[in-house]
DNA sequence: CGACTAATTGAGTCGCTTCAATAAGCGTGG
DNA sequence: CCACGCTTATTGAAGCGACTCAATTAGTCG
């Protein structure tokens, strides 16, 4: 049920110098920075540092003092909460250009862990909070994003509370193909069509932790979908959506 | 599983004239208005109207155009989402001083329904959005509240994804006693001690819809807690917490 | 190629749901 | 004020979806 805990101290957590310039940043238009002028964005950038995260490294722990917030530059992170006895629930998954952390709060509300090698742009929270206070456009952007995160959490509540394993998994795959397509479209702003061939960023165990299922249930349900002709499985991480309409039906849309 | 649908059109949805003055408002310090000066608050107040909601009346429907947002003045509302075939999940419960609705969005993301007779202070969304844009303190307050809502949603995700019926119910009761005490403390700002004797604002069915359980499971689990001496049940809506420590243990803290 | 990890598959169990019936609350009208 | 009737809650029995435990198989990386 709980994922195997990664090393108790973050493994291979490397610090990298400040970016030479935000101008070259691959997510400058899609991250919160997009709400700022070039000058403002560079000023914000001077507060931050780029940090490399190896797969499995934890960026922040639930309950820790909230020293930092971050933009995801590259890779995929999971946000999670656990019970005292180690059952884990993944709250959401952060892709490049997503913002993670808790501004204006003293405690980190969830654990943030890299599920594949990743790079983030890390800001000390105190300085970030001050910067936000003097830049209303940035605060507005944060609000918009938090509202969207809240809507995502709400959709997931419906999934976990009221949907079957097959419905949750079908919905997850459809959403994933959409999110991956968006993340892949490079520094530009235009959206992309949903992808059919995907590389799953999550292991079966992690998919289970996200959807509130046991790993065996995830595996069996995927096999079922494969037999039904809805998907194709390629190795551990590969997946092809063969019949999107069938998946939508399975998801209950 | 799904609650019996209330009348399709909101029953007895009465409109009441603008409040003579926000000064007399029972939640003026605890609602978002608390972030404003008296003058600003009155200006915001002139945009709104007070509206009475009978138990069961729906204030907004999921997917509707987002015409309005609101402060809860009195009573209790539920926010909910449903599957196409009628399974319902309650996303959260709004008490006096809580803010509901989706600013800066064209679609309402959830259904809002009064679970007991209620009064709300209703704002046209367009005017509200404009007002927020010119009052950074209010936007900051909205962000703070949205972040807290998100943390609540996250805690509920852990509940629904990974906890047993007894754990969810114990956690719900502890949280409820806290929230009711806060709501009860009147117009002042000071918090209150958690209450032991509660009047449940939700029916068994609604508790089930909130915790992702069948009504029978809610009933059986409450009876179990009563046998264990953790609680006492008084009629349909009355409940006394007899052993808070036991409840906390049951909740898995 | 071999060793380790992740995923699949099978069998059995359990917690919660479903279906069905009874009981308790509670508002209403006689 | 109490009896009636409707709604809501409780209780029981049976079923099932997902979980747990236990092998086995398939990927992946050195």
XYZ file of C-alpha atoms (C1' of nucleotides) in Angstrom:
566
model
C 0.000 0.000 0.000
C 2.575 2.631 0.945
C 5.308 3.089 -1.567
C 8.692 1.938 -0.422
C 10.146 4.940 1.370
C 13.052 6.560 -0.434
C 16.236 7.135 1.542
C 15.435 9.154 4.636
C 17.746 11.900 3.574
C 17.262 13.178 0.058
C 19.622 11.200 -2.136
C 21.958 13.067 -4.427
C 20.362 16.462 -3.977
C 22.609 18.696 -6.022
C 22.667 22.489 -5.933
C 23.348 24.344 -9.127
C 24.241 28.046 -9.569
C 21.631 30.696 -10.345
C 20.470 30.588 -13.955
C 22.562 32.868 -16.112
C 19.326 34.381 -17.264
C 15.615 33.687 -17.112
C 15.455 34.588 -20.786
C 16.718 31.158 -21.721
C 14.279 29.420 -19.383
C 12.212 26.761 -21.073
C 9.095 27.532 -19.059
C 9.360 31.317 -18.780
C 6.058 31.900 -20.571
C 4.070 29.097 -19.025
C 5.182 29.343 -15.387
C 3.959 32.034 -12.975
C 6.767 34.204 -14.320
C 4.667 34.709 -17.433
C 2.585 37.226 -15.482
C 5.585 39.539 -15.110
C 7.439 41.929 -17.386
C 10.929 40.876 -18.477
C 12.547 43.136 -15.885
C 10.307 41.973 -13.065
C 10.855 38.374 -14.069
C 14.617 38.800 -13.937
C 14.302 40.428 -10.511
C 12.348 37.422 -9.306
C 14.885 35.152 -10.935
C 17.676 36.711 -8.897
C 15.924 35.445 -5.763
C 16.002 31.861 -6.960
C 18.364 29.031 -7.681
C 18.092 26.085 -9.984
C 18.243 22.747 -8.246
C 18.678 19.319 -9.696
C 16.678 16.460 -8.214
C 17.472 12.821 -8.798
C 14.569 10.396 -9.153
C 13.307 9.637 -5.670
C 14.750 12.781 -4.078
C 12.386 14.668 -1.801
C 12.311 18.446 -2.166
C 10.207 19.111 0.922
C 8.645 17.070 3.693
C 5.132 17.411 5.024
C 5.183 19.412 8.245
C 8.603 20.941 7.654
C 9.081 24.656 8.003
C 8.169 26.200 4.675
C 11.563 27.552 3.624
C 10.996 27.408 -0.073
C 8.600 27.343 -3.002
C 9.467 26.295 -6.526
C 8.698 26.215 -10.214
C 9.152 22.906 -11.976
C 11.537 23.305 -14.924
C 11.928 19.729 -16.036
C 10.804 16.285 -14.962
C 7.838 15.220 -12.858
C 7.196 15.597 -9.129
C 4.555 14.021 -6.939
C 2.807 15.798 -4.046
C 1.758 13.400 -1.331
C 0.356 12.957 2.146
C 0.715 9.908 4.378
C -1.032 8.468 7.402
C 0.888 7.826 10.609
C 1.217 4.138 9.731
C 2.594 4.768 6.264
C -0.329 4.572 3.882
C 0.349 7.109 1.159
C -1.957 9.215 -0.983
C -0.614 11.153 -3.953
C -2.443 14.498 -4.109
C -1.277 15.512 -7.517
C 1.534 15.475 -9.992
C 3.538 18.523 -11.024
C 4.908 18.931 -14.542
C 7.223 21.578 -16.023
C 5.850 25.119 -15.498
C 3.808 24.051 -12.441
C 4.274 25.813 -9.126
C 4.731 23.857 -5.891
C 4.919 24.795 -2.242
C 2.947 26.868 0.203
C 3.401 30.632 -0.035
C 2.316 32.648 3.030
C 2.428 29.639 5.330
C 4.960 28.477 7.866
C 4.463 24.741 7.325
C 4.767 22.675 4.190
C 1.393 21.006 3.657
C 2.584 18.014 1.654
C 5.658 16.069 0.653
C 7.187 16.859 -2.740
C 9.265 14.138 -4.393
C 10.777 13.732 -7.838
C 9.416 10.662 -9.613
C 11.925 11.031 -12.432
C 15.091 13.129 -12.584
C 13.983 16.740 -12.384
C 15.073 20.361 -12.227
C 13.289 23.056 -10.261
C 13.697 26.794 -9.793
C 13.747 27.248 -6.032
C 12.855 30.438 -4.135
C 13.308 31.160 -0.437
C 9.735 31.589 0.765
C 10.229 34.765 2.787
C 11.755 36.611 -0.162
C 9.161 35.150 -2.527
C 6.306 36.263 -0.283
C 7.700 39.801 -0.153
C 8.105 39.851 -3.911
C 4.526 38.696 -4.430
C 3.230 41.361 -2.046
C 4.697 44.068 -4.249
C 3.586 42.507 -7.552
C -0.208 42.168 -7.733
C -0.069 40.588 -11.168
C 1.981 37.743 -9.733
C -0.388 37.350 -6.827
C -3.273 37.183 -9.269
C -1.503 34.502 -11.228
C -0.926 32.503 -8.053
C -4.610 32.801 -7.211
C -5.654 31.600 -10.658
C -3.361 28.601 -10.370
C -4.490 27.746 -6.873
C -8.102 27.861 -8.025
C -7.253 25.425 -10.811
C -5.393 23.154 -8.380
C -8.471 23.224 -6.186
C -10.688 22.192 -9.088
C -8.329 19.327 -9.850
C -8.407 18.217 -6.232
C -12.204 18.338 -6.341
C -12.332 16.141 -9.421
C -10.025 13.692 -7.687
C -12.301 13.679 -4.631
C -15.161 12.544 -6.842
C -12.900 9.848 -8.257
C -11.746 8.515 -4.915
C -15.088 8.779 -3.179
C -17.451 7.507 -5.809
C -15.776 5.862 -8.784
C -14.685 2.311 -9.526
C -11.109 1.282 -10.225
C -11.724 1.166 -14.001
C -13.346 4.601 -14.016
C -10.469 6.128 -12.074
C -7.826 4.551 -14.253
C -9.511 5.512 -17.520
C -9.910 9.095 -16.302
C -6.272 9.158 -15.217
C -5.006 8.014 -18.609
C -7.119 10.548 -20.494
C -5.978 13.357 -18.228
C -2.369 12.239 -18.473
C -2.348 12.229 -22.264
C -3.640 15.793 -22.144
C -1.147 17.028 -19.568
C 1.828 15.413 -21.257
C 0.880 16.963 -24.575
C 0.736 20.376 -22.945
C 4.047 19.952 -21.190
C 5.687 18.802 -24.418
C 4.755 21.776 -26.534
C 7.923 23.642 -25.607
C 8.338 27.243 -24.508
C 5.470 28.538 -26.616
C 2.005 29.097 -25.242
C -0.161 27.197 -27.692
C -1.807 24.034 -26.452
C -1.323 20.695 -28.153
C -3.543 17.823 -29.184
C -3.720 14.940 -26.694
C -1.060 12.313 -27.192
C -1.818 8.682 -27.978
C 1.567 7.162 -27.227
C 2.645 7.971 -23.675
C 5.475 7.238 -21.353
C 3.978 6.849 -17.917
C 5.845 9.069 -15.457
C 4.536 6.941 -12.574
C 5.132 3.327 -11.586
C 2.161 1.020 -10.982
C 2.620 1.557 -7.269
C 2.508 5.329 -7.698
C -0.547 5.145 -9.919
C -2.153 3.142 -7.125
C -1.135 5.757 -4.559
C -2.664 8.454 -6.755
C -5.938 6.648 -7.410
C -6.350 5.085 -3.987
C -5.865 1.537 -5.271
C -3.584 -1.415 -4.577
C -0.837 -2.042 -7.088
C -2.418 -5.380 -8.061
C -5.692 -3.671 -8.854
C -3.920 -1.185 -11.114
C -2.167 -4.017 -12.902
C -5.280 -6.135 -13.338
C -7.363 -3.199 -14.523
C -4.754 -2.196 -17.112
C -4.604 -5.776 -18.389
C -8.372 -5.758 -18.664
C -8.269 -2.552 -20.729
C -5.664 -4.127 -22.948
C -7.860 -7.194 -23.530
C -10.771 -4.864 -24.310
C -8.630 -3.171 -26.945
C -8.697 0.237 -25.284
C -4.962 0.427 -24.719
C -1.702 -1.264 -25.508
C 1.095 -1.774 -22.995
C 4.708 -1.388 -24.062
C 7.201 -2.510 -21.453
C 6.848 -1.057 -17.965
C 6.364 2.575 -18.787
C 4.985 2.652 -22.295
C 1.299 2.901 -23.081
C -0.636 3.559 -26.275
C -4.223 4.713 -26.294
C -5.898 2.601 -28.977
C -9.513 3.589 -28.439
C -9.962 6.953 -26.816
C -13.753 6.832 -27.103
C -13.830 3.550 -25.216
C -11.670 5.035 -22.497
C -14.011 7.992 -22.221
C -16.931 5.633 -21.864
C -15.065 3.682 -19.203
C -14.292 6.918 -17.363
C -18.006 7.633 -17.225
C -18.115 10.801 -19.329
C -25.978 6.310 -2.846
C -26.902 9.639 -4.446
C -28.988 11.853 -2.200
C -32.573 12.264 -3.293
C -32.507 15.187 -5.696
C -34.191 18.332 -4.400
C -36.759 20.014 -6.618
C -35.204 20.772 -9.971
C -35.850 24.464 -9.610
C -34.609 25.989 -6.392
C -37.528 25.903 -3.982
C -38.524 29.125 -2.241
C -35.522 31.113 -3.319
C -36.255 34.504 -1.854
C -34.473 37.713 -2.709
C -33.970 40.266 0.030
C -32.939 43.928 -0.347
C -29.324 45.090 0.057
C -28.222 45.077 3.678
C -28.889 48.432 5.282
C -25.262 48.402 6.232
C -22.356 45.998 6.348
C -21.591 47.421 9.776
C -24.289 45.289 11.299
C -23.105 42.161 9.483
C -22.495 39.230 11.767
C -19.492 38.005 9.794
C -17.920 41.307 8.745
C -14.676 40.579 10.562
C -14.343 36.934 9.702
C -15.402 36.960 6.036
C -13.165 38.181 3.211
C -14.514 41.670 3.960
C -12.265 41.692 7.009
C -9.337 42.441 4.710
C -10.870 45.787 3.726
C -11.224 49.187 5.376
C -14.728 50.178 6.468
C -15.196 52.373 3.409
C -13.941 49.737 0.988
C -16.086 47.143 2.656
C -19.186 49.283 2.253
C -18.317 49.833 -1.407
C -18.105 46.076 -1.894
C -21.334 45.692 0.027
C -23.141 47.954 -2.424
C -22.382 45.403 -5.148
C -24.089 42.611 -3.251
C -27.497 41.473 -2.100
C -28.554 39.286 0.742
C -30.378 36.179 -0.297
C -32.320 33.716 1.780
C -32.015 30.016 0.982
C -34.428 27.405 2.251
C -33.016 24.026 3.227
C -32.465 22.073 0.038
C -32.320 25.128 -2.220
C -29.457 25.154 -4.708
C -27.556 28.409 -5.115
C -25.546 27.350 -8.159
C -25.309 24.302 -10.372
C -22.139 22.659 -11.577
C -21.408 23.761 -15.129
C -23.637 26.834 -15.027
C -22.290 30.171 -16.108
C -20.567 31.707 -13.127
C -22.827 34.698 -12.548
C -22.204 35.045 -8.860
C -19.992 34.416 -5.870
C -21.080 34.638 -2.252
C -20.251 34.942 1.418
C -22.137 32.669 3.769
C -23.870 34.739 6.463
C -25.865 32.086 8.247
C -26.589 28.389 7.928
C -24.619 25.645 6.227
C -24.077 24.914 2.535
C -22.629 21.873 0.823
C -20.406 21.963 -2.250
C -20.764 18.877 -4.380
C -19.939 17.125 -7.623
C -21.817 14.235 -9.213
C -21.125 11.554 -11.787
C -23.293 11.302 -14.900
C -25.292 8.466 -13.321
C -26.038 10.349 -10.123
C -23.412 9.274 -7.607
C -22.670 12.314 -5.479
C -19.526 13.450 -3.704
C -19.624 16.342 -1.248
C -16.414 18.346 -1.671
C -16.768 20.458 1.404
C -19.132 22.266 3.700
C -19.375 26.044 3.985
C -20.190 27.752 7.287
C -20.861 31.412 8.098
C -17.999 33.673 6.945
C -16.895 31.178 4.270
C -16.627 32.254 0.657
C -18.126 30.153 -2.148
C -18.036 30.319 -5.920
C -15.436 30.681 -8.633
C -14.013 34.168 -9.179
C -12.263 34.741 -12.514
C -13.919 31.790 -14.166
C -16.835 31.487 -16.538
C -18.136 28.155 -15.263
C -19.242 27.161 -11.793
C -17.060 24.221 -10.760
C -19.445 22.623 -8.254
C -23.016 22.620 -7.058
C -23.791 24.713 -3.977
C -26.834 23.705 -1.919
C -28.180 24.787 1.458
C -28.355 21.857 3.878
C -30.233 23.936 6.442
C -32.003 27.287 6.014
C -29.315 29.793 5.154
C -28.542 33.375 4.222
C -25.781 34.431 1.860
C -24.390 37.734 0.634
C -24.402 37.400 -3.141
C -22.190 39.332 -5.585
C -22.403 39.459 -9.378
C -19.149 37.865 -10.451
C -18.164 40.416 -13.072
C -18.457 43.304 -10.629
C -16.766 41.277 -7.915
C -13.833 40.409 -10.188
C -13.374 44.081 -11.085
C -13.502 45.060 -7.437
C -10.893 42.469 -6.524
C -8.624 43.622 -9.334
C -8.478 47.081 -7.784
C -8.075 45.886 -4.183
C -4.925 43.805 -3.760
C -5.626 43.194 -0.074
C -8.863 41.469 -1.001
C -7.121 39.415 -3.650
C -4.541 38.385 -1.093
C -7.295 37.328 1.280
C -8.906 35.260 -1.478
C -5.583 33.583 -2.167
C -5.074 32.741 1.503
C -8.531 31.219 1.705
C -8.134 29.269 -1.504
C -4.855 27.850 -0.206
C -6.626 26.728 2.959
C -9.465 25.201 0.939
C -6.842 23.342 -1.064
C -5.243 21.974 2.093
C -8.660 20.815 3.296
C -9.297 19.113 -0.030
C -5.908 17.417 0.245
C -6.681 16.082 3.711
C -9.972 14.759 2.377
C -8.127 13.046 -0.490
C -6.045 11.146 2.040
C -9.255 10.214 3.860
C -11.068 8.944 0.776
C -8.093 7.253 -0.801
C -6.489 5.554 2.154
C -8.590 5.536 5.317
C -11.206 3.173 6.697
C -14.803 4.138 7.413
C -14.120 4.512 11.147
C -11.064 6.678 10.569
C -12.958 8.971 8.206
C -15.915 9.320 10.517
C -13.818 9.995 13.608
C -11.841 12.621 11.727
C -15.034 14.182 10.455
C -16.523 14.500 13.941
C -13.371 16.038 15.384
C -13.153 18.524 12.548
C -16.831 19.342 12.823
C -16.661 20.098 16.532
C -13.828 22.511 15.782
C -15.545 24.234 12.886
C -18.848 24.616 14.702
C -17.110 26.156 17.689
C -15.417 28.677 15.411
C -18.623 29.549 13.618
C -20.441 29.987 16.896
C -18.092 32.514 18.440
C -20.014 35.461 17.026
C -18.708 38.541 15.250
C -15.474 38.662 17.233
C -12.241 37.241 15.920
C -11.125 35.044 18.796
C -11.292 31.302 18.260
C -13.223 29.013 20.573
C -12.596 25.691 22.264
C -13.941 22.639 20.402
C -17.526 21.778 21.274
C -18.537 18.462 22.792
C -22.271 18.618 22.192
C -23.008 19.125 18.501
C -25.963 19.388 16.247
C -24.986 17.651 13.028
C -25.700 19.936 10.081
C -25.718 16.925 7.757
C -28.007 13.917 7.487
C -26.534 10.423 7.524
C -26.870 10.336 3.753
C -24.952 13.599 3.409
C -22.232 12.420 5.771
C -21.934 9.383 3.534
C -21.709 11.593 0.441
C -18.968 13.608 2.126
C -16.924 10.621 3.291
C -17.493 8.405 0.284
C -19.545 5.842 2.217
C -22.983 4.266 2.039
C -25.558 5.565 4.486
C -25.708 2.167 6.188
C -21.985 2.216 6.788
C -22.244 5.638 8.389
C -25.033 4.419 10.622
C -23.276 1.213 11.636
C -20.006 2.976 12.321
C -21.683 5.592 14.512
C -23.457 2.854 16.474
C -20.133 1.125 16.925
C -18.584 4.331 18.304
C -21.512 4.665 20.642
C -21.012 1.121 21.943
C -17.324 1.875 22.388
C -18.256 4.864 24.530
C -16.660 7.413 22.219
C -19.873 9.256 21.423
C -23.505 9.516 22.367
C -26.321 9.910 19.866
C -29.261 12.170 20.653
C -32.113 11.883 18.188
C -31.261 12.259 14.493
C -29.079 15.312 14.607
C -27.695 15.407 18.110
C -24.268 14.023 19.012
C -22.098 14.301 22.106
C -18.393 13.586 22.066
C -17.791 11.518 25.217
C -14.174 10.534 24.664
C -12.264 12.861 22.416
C -8.992 11.023 22.936
C -10.577 7.794 21.750
C -11.908 9.561 18.668
C -8.462 10.909 17.948
C -7.032 7.429 18.225
C -9.749 6.122 15.910
C -8.975 8.893 13.416
C -5.386 7.695 13.323
C -3.654 10.762 14.776
C 24.045 -12.869 -19.346
C 22.737 -12.681 -14.621
C 20.648 -10.315 -10.697
C 17.553 -7.285 -8.989
C 13.362 -4.815 -9.153
C 8.783 -4.102 -10.939
C 4.778 -6.102 -12.724
C 1.605 -9.792 -13.350
C -1.281 -13.493 -11.981
C -3.845 -16.530 -8.763
C -6.385 -17.706 -4.534
C -8.618 -16.416 -0.614
C -10.410 -12.835 2.538
C -12.456 -8.690 4.165
C -14.687 -4.212 4.377
C -18.045 -2.014 2.509
C -22.127 -2.048 -0.374
C -26.598 -3.550 -1.676
C -31.045 -5.080 -0.880
C -34.665 -5.655 2.306
C -37.119 -5.045 6.322
C -37.950 -2.833 10.753
C -37.733 0.938 13.972
C -37.383 5.492 15.455
C -38.059 10.652 14.878
C -40.703 14.251 13.982
C -44.137 17.277 12.046
C -49.091 17.651 11.470
C -53.804 17.695 12.156
C -57.606 15.957 14.659
C -51.725 16.440 23.443
C -51.545 12.349 21.247
C -52.205 9.477 17.082
C -51.082 9.147 12.414
C -48.088 9.090 8.517
C -44.027 10.286 6.314
C -39.191 10.518 6.377
C -34.822 9.127 8.139
C -32.145 5.911 10.518
C -31.048 1.319 12.063
C -30.310 -3.488 11.606
C -29.684 -7.948 9.190
C -28.195 -10.983 5.426
C -25.917 -11.709 1.308
C -22.779 -10.303 -2.410
C -18.983 -8.219 -4.543
C -15.076 -5.213 -5.592
C -10.852 -4.428 -4.145
C -7.245 -5.951 -0.886
C -3.790 -9.115 0.934
C -0.682 -12.714 0.580
C 2.050 -15.563 -2.252
C 4.245 -17.097 -6.374
C 5.716 -16.435 -10.935
C 7.152 -13.733 -14.914
C 9.021 -9.904 -17.333
C 12.009 -5.746 -17.666
C 16.019 -3.364 -16.973
C 20.617 -2.334 -15.723
C 25.140 -3.455 -14.563
